[in-house]
Tab-separated table of C-alpha atoms and ligand atoms in Angstrom:
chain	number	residue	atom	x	y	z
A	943	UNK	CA	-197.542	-33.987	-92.282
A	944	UNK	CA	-200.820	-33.162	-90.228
A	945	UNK	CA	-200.491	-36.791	-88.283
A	946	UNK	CA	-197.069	-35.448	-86.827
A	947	UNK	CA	-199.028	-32.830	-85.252
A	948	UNK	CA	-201.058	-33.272	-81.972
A	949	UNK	CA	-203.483	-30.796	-80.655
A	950	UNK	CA	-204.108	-30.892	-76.995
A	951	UNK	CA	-207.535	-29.175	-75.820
A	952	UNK	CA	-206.930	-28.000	-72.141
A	953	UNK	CA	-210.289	-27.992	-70.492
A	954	UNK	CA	-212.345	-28.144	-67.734
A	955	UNK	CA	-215.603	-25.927	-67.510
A	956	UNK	CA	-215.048	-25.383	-64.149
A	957	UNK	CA	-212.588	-21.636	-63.794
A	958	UNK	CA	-209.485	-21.450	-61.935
A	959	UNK	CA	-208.370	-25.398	-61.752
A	960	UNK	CA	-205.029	-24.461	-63.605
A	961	UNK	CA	-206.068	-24.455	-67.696
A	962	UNK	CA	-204.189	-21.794	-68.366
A	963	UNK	CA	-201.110	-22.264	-65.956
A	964	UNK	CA	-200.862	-26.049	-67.610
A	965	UNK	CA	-201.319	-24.696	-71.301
A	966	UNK	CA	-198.724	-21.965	-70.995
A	967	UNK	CA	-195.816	-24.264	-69.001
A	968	UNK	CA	-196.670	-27.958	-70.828
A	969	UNK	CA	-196.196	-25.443	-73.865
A	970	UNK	CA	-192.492	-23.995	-72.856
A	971	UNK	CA	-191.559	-27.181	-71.633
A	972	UNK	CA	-192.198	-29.088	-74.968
A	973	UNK	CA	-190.512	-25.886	-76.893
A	974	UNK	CA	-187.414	-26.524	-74.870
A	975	UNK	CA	-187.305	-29.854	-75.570
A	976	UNK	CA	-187.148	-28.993	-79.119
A	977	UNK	CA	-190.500	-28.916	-80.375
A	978	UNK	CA	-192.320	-26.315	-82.481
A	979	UNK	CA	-194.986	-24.891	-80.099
A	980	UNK	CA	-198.410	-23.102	-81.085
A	981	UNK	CA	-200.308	-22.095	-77.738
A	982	UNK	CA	-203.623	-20.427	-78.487
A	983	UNK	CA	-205.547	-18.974	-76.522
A	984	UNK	CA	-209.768	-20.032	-76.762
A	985	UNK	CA	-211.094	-17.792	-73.744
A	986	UNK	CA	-212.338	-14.109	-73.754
A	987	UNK	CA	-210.890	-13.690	-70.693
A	988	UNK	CA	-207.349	-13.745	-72.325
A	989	UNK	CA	-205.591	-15.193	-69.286
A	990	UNK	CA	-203.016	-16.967	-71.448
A	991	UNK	CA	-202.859	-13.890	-73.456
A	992	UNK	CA	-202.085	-11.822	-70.499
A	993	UNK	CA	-199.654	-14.505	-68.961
A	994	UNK	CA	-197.560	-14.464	-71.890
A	995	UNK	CA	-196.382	-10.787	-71.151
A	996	UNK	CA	-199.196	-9.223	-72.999
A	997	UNK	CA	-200.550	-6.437	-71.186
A	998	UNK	CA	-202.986	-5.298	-72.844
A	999	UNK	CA	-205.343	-7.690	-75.108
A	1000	UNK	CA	-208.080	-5.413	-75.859
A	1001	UNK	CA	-205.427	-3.375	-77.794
A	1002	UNK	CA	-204.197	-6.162	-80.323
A	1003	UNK	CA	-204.820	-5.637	-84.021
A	1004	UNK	CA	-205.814	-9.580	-84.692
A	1005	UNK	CA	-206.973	-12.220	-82.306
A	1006	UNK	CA	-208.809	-15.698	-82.624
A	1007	UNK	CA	-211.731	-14.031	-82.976
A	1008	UNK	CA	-210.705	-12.011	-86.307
A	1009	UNK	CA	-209.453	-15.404	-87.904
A	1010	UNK	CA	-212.179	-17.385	-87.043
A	1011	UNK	CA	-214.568	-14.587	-88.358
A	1012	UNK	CA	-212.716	-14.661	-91.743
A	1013	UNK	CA	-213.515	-18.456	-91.467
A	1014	UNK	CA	-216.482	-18.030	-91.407
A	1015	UNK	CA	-217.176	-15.570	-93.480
A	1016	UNK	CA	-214.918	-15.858	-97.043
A	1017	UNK	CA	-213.222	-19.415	-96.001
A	1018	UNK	CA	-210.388	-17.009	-96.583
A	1019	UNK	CA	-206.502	-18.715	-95.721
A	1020	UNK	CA	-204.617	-16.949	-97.377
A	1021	UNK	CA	-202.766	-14.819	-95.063
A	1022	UNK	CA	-202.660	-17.365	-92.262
A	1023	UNK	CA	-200.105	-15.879	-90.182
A	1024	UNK	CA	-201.817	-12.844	-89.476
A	1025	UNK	CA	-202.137	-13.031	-85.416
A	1026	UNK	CA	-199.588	-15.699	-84.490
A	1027	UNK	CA	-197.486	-13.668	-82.210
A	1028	UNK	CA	-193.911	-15.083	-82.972
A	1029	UNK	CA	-191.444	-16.910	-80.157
A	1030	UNK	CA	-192.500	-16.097	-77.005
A	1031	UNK	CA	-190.282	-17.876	-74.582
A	1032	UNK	CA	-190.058	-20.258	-77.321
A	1033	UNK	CA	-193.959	-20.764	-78.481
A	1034	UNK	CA	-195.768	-18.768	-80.854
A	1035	UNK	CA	-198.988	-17.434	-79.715
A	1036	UNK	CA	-202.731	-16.677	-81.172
A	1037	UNK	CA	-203.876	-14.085	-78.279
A	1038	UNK	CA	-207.429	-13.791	-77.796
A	1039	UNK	CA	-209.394	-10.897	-76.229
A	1040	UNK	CA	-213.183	-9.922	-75.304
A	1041	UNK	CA	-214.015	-10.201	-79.093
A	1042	UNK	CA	-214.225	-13.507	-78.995
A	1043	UNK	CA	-217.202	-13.185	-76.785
A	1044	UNK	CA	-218.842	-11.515	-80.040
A	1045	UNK	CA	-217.432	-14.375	-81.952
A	1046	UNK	CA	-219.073	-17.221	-80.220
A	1047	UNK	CA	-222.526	-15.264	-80.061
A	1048	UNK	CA	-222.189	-15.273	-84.226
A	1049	UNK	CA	-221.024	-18.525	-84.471
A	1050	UNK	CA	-224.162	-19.875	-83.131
A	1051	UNK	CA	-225.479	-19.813	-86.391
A	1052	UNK	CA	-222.862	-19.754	-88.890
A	1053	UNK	CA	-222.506	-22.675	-90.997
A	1054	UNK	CA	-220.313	-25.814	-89.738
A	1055	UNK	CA	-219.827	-23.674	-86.656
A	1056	UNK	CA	-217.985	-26.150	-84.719
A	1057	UNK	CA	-215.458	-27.207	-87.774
A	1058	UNK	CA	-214.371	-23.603	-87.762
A	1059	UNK	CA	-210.572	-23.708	-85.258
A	1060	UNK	CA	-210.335	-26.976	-86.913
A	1061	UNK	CA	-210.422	-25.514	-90.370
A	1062	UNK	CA	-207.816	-22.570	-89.509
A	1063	UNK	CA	-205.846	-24.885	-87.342
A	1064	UNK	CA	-205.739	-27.396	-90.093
A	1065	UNK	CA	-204.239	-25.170	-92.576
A	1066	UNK	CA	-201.733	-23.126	-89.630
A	1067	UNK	CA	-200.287	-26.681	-89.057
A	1068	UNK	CA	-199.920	-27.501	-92.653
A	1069	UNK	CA	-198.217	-24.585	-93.555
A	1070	UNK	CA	-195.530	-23.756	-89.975
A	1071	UNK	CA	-195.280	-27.529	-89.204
A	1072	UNK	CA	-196.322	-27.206	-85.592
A	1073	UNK	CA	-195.022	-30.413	-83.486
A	1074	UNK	CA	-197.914	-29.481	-81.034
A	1075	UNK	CA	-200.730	-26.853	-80.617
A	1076	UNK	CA	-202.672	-26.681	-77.066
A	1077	UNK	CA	-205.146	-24.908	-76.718
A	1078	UNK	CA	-206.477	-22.908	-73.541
A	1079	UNK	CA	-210.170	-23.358	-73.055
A	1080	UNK	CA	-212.370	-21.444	-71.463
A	1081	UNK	CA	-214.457	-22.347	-68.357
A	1082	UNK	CA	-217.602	-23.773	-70.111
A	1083	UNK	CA	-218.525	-25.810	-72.067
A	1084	UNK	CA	-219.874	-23.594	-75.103
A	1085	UNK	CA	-219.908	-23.598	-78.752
A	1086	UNK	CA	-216.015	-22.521	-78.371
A	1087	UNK	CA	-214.558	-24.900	-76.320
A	1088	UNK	CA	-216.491	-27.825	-78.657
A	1089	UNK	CA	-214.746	-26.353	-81.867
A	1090	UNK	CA	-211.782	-26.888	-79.495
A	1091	UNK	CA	-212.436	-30.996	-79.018
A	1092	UNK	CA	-213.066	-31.088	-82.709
A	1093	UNK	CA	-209.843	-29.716	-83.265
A	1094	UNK	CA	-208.122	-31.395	-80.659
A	1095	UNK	CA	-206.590	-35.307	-80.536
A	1096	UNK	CA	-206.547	-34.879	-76.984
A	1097	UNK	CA	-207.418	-33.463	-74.060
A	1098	UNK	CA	-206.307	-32.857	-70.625
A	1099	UNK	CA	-208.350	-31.773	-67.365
A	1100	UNK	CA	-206.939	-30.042	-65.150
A	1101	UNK	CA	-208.901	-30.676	-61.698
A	1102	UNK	CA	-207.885	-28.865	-58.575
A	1103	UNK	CA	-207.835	-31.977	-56.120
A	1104	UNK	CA	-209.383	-30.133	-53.324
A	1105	UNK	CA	-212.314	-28.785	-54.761
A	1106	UNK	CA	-213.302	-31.759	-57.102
A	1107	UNK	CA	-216.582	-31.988	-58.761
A	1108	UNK	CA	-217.735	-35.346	-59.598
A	1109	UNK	CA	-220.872	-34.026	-61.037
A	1110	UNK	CA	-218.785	-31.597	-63.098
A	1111	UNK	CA	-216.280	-34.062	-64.621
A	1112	UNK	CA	-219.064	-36.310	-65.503
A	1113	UNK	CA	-220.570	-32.921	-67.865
A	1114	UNK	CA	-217.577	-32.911	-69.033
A	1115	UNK	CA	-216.977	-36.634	-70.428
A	1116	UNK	CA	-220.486	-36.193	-71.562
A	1117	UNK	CA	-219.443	-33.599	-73.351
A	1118	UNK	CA	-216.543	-35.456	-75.112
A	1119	UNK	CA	-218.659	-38.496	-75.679
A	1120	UNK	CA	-220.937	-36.513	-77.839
A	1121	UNK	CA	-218.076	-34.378	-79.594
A	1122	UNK	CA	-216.883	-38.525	-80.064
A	1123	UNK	CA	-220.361	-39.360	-81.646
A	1124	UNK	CA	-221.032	-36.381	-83.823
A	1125	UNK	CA	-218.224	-34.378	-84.506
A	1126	UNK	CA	-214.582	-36.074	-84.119
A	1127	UNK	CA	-214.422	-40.019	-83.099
A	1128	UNK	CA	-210.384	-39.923	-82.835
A	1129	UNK	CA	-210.672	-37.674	-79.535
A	1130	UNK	CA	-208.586	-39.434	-76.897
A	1131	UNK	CA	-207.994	-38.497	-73.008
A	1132	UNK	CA	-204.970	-38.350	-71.936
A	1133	UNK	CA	-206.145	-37.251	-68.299
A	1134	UNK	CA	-207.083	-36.186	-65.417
A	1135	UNK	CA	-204.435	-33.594	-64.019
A	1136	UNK	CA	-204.675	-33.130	-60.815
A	1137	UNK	CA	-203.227	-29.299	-59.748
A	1138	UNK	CA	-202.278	-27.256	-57.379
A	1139	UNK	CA	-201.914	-30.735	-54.678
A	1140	UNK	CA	-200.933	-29.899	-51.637
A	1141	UNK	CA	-199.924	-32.770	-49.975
A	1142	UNK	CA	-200.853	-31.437	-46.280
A	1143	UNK	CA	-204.367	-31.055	-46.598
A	1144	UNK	CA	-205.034	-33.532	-49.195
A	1145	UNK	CA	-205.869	-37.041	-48.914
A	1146	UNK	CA	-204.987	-37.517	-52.371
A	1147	UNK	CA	-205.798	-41.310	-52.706
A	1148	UNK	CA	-209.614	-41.109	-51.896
A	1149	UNK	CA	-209.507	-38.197	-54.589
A	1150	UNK	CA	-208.081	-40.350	-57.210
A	1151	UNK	CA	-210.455	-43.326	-55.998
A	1152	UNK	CA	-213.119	-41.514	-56.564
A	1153	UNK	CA	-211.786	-40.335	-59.675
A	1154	UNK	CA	-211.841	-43.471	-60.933
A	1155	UNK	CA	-215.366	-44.352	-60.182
A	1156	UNK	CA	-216.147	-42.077	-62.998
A	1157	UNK	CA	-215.676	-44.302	-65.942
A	1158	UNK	CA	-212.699	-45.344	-65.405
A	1159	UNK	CA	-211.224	-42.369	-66.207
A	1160	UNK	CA	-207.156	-41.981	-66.017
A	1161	UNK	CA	-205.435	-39.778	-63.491
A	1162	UNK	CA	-202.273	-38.738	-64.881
A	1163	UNK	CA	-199.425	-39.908	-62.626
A	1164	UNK	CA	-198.035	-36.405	-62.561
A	1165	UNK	CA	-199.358	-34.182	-60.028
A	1166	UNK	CA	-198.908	-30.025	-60.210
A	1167	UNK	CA	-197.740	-29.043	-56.228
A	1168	UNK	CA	-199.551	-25.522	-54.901
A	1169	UNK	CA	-197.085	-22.905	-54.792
A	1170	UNK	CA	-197.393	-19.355	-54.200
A	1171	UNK	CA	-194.203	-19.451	-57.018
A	1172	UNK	CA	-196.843	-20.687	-59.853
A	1173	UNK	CA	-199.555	-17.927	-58.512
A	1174	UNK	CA	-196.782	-15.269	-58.991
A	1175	UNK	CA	-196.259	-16.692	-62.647
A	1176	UNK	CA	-199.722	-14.788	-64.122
A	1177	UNK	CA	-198.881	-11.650	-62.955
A	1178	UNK	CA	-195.287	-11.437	-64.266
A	1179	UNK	CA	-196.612	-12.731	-67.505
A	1180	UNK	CA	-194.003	-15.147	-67.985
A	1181	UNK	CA	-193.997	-18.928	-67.741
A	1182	UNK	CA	-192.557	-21.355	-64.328
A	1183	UNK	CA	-189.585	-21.675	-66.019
A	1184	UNK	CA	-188.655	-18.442	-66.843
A	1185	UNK	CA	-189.570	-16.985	-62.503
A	1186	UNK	CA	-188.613	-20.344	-60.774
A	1187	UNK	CA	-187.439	-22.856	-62.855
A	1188	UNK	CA	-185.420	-24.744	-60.371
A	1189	UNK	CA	-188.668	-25.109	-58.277
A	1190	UNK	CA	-191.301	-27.662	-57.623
A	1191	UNK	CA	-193.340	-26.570	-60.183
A	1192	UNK	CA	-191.315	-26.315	-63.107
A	1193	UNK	CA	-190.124	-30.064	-61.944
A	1194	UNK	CA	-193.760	-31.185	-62.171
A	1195	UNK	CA	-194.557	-29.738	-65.922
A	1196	UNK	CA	-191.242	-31.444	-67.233
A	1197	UNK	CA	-192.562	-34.522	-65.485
A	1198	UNK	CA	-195.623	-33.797	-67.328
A	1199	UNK	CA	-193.962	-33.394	-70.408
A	1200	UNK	CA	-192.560	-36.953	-70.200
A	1201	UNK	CA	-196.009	-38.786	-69.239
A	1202	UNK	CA	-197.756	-36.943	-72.439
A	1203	UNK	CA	-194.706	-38.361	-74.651
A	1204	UNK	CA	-195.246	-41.701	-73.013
A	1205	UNK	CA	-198.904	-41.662	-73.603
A	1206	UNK	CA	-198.507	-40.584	-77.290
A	1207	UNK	CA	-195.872	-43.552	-78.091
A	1208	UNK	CA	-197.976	-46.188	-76.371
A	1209	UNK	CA	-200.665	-44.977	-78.382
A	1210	UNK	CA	-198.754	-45.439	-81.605
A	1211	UNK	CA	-197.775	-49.089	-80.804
A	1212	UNK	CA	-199.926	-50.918	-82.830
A	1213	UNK	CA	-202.347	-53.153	-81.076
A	1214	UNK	CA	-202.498	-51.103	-78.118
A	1215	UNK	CA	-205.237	-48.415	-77.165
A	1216	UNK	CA	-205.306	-46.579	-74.215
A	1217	UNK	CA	-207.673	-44.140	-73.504
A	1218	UNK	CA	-210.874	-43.611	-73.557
B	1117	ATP	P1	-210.147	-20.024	-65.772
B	1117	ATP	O1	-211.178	-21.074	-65.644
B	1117	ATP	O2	-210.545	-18.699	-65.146
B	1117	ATP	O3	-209.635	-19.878	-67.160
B	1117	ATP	P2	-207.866	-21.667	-65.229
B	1117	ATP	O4	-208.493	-22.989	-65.087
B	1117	ATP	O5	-207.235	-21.336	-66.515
B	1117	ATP	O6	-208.902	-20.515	-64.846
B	1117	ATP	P3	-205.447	-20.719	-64.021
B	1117	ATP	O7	-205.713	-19.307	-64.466
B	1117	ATP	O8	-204.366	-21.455	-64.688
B	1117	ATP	O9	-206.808	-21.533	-64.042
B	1117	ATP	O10	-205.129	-20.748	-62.458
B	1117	ATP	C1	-206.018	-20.143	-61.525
B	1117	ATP	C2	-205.183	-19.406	-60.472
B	1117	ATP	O11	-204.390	-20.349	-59.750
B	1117	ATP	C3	-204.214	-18.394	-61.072
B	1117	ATP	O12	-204.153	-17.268	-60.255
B	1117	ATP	C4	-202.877	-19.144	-61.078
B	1117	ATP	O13	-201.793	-18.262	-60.958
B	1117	ATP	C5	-203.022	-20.013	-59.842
B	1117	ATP	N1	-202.256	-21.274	-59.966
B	1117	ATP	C6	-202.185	-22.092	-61.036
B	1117	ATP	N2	-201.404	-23.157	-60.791
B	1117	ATP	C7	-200.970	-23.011	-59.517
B	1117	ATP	C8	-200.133	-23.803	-58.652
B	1117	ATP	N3	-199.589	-24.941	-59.069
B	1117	ATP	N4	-199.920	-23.333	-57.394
B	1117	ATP	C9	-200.484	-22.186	-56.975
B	1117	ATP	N5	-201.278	-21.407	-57.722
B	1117	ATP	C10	-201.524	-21.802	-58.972
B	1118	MG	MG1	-207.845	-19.957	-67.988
């Protein structure tokens, strides 16, 4: 039952390349295809949180932070739906707020401290049957965002094409090498995800040649357009599909949808391994 489940870490520790934009719209997109969607949300900053309609995190009875505590503290799963906000435009939801800035200050020294998502996640999956969980990282890369790669099978980077850091994506597959070595070997990546492209300014080829200079790396064949449509998205607190789901945008996540299905069935083919 837990191989039929894939977790997708959205990251990138650089902010505002499109982490939580992707997470929240590859998430409603798979949920209308049919899928049983867990989004949850790994930053402080509760962007996702906020973008899925809820105003006001700080005011939430249970977050990440308070399951993840209990993790670490009892080992306690008994009551393992406490949190998940239920069917939000289709997905369910663990919201996050600042307490998970407490959180990742205590798990610094807790014991197995990046097994702990992985532990709750393991036992959410088990028990709901999630087809997919993504999760929303935050920009760094911190003791949170590695309990997200352990959890993960996956991961996708969102890079906004214009302002591309070489230096920064090569942190970051650093990063994922070591979470390979010590913590979780099975951690594939799907991609680079190039966002908010706008085709008039960019010169998009020398971006993705120089993309690949970094080890090879894959650029997803889907790219997410600029529009002001997606910006409006964060502050409405609802997903592309749900403001302007005929437009450009909502064309592009479907599209996305399809490559990450692709990905996952080439994967499965035996004798075949793409990916890093
Ligand atoms: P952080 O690192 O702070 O968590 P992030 O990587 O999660 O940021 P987002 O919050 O998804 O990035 O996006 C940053 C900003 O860009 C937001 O205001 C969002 O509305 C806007 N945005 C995202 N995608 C697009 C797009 N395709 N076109 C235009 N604006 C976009
Ligand atoms: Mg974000």
């Amino acid at each position: 039952m837990d191989n039929k489940c894939k977790v997708i870490a959205v990251t990138n520790q650089k902010g505002g390349v499109g982490k939580t934009t992707t997470t929240l719209n590859l998430g409603v997109c798979l949920a209308q295809n049919g899928y049983k969607v867990l989004l949850v949300d790994a930053d402080p900053q509760a962007s996702l949180t906020v973008s899925m309609g809820i105003k006001r995190p700080d005011e939430l009875d249970t977050t990440l932070a308070d399951v993840m505590q209990t993790i670490v503290d009892v080992g306690d799963f008994k009551s393992l739906d406490v949190g998940i906000i239920k069917n939000l435009e289709g997905v369910d939801l663990m919201p996050s707020n600042i307490d998970l800035a407490g959180l990742e200050v205590r798990l610094m020294t807790a014991f197995c401290r990046e097994y702990t998502m992985k532990s709750w996640l393991g036992a959410v999956k088990r028990k709901y049957e999630y087809d997919y969980v993504l999760i929303d990282c935050m920009p760094s890369l911190n003791v949170l965002t590695v309990n997200a790669l352990a959890a993960a099978n996956s991961v996708i980077i969102p890079c906004q094409a214009s302002y591309l850091s070489t230096k920064g994506l090569q942190q970051l597959m650093g990063s994922v090498a070591k979470v390979r070595r010590n913590i979780n070997p099975g951690l594939k990546i799907d991609g680079i995800l190039l966002t908010m492209v706008d085709n008039r300014t960019n010169n998009a080829k020398s971006i993705i040649s120089s993309l690949r200079e970094i080890g090879g790396l894959r650029v997803l064949d889907t790219e997410i357009p600029f529009s002001v449509r997606a910006a409006e998205c964060s502050v409405e607190g609802k997903s592309i599909f749900a403001h302007d789901g005929k437009g450009k945008v909502a064309a592009a996540y479907t599209a996305l949808v399809e490559e990450v299905m692709e990905l996952e069935k080439e994967r499965d083919r035996p004798g075949t391994e793409r990916g890093i």
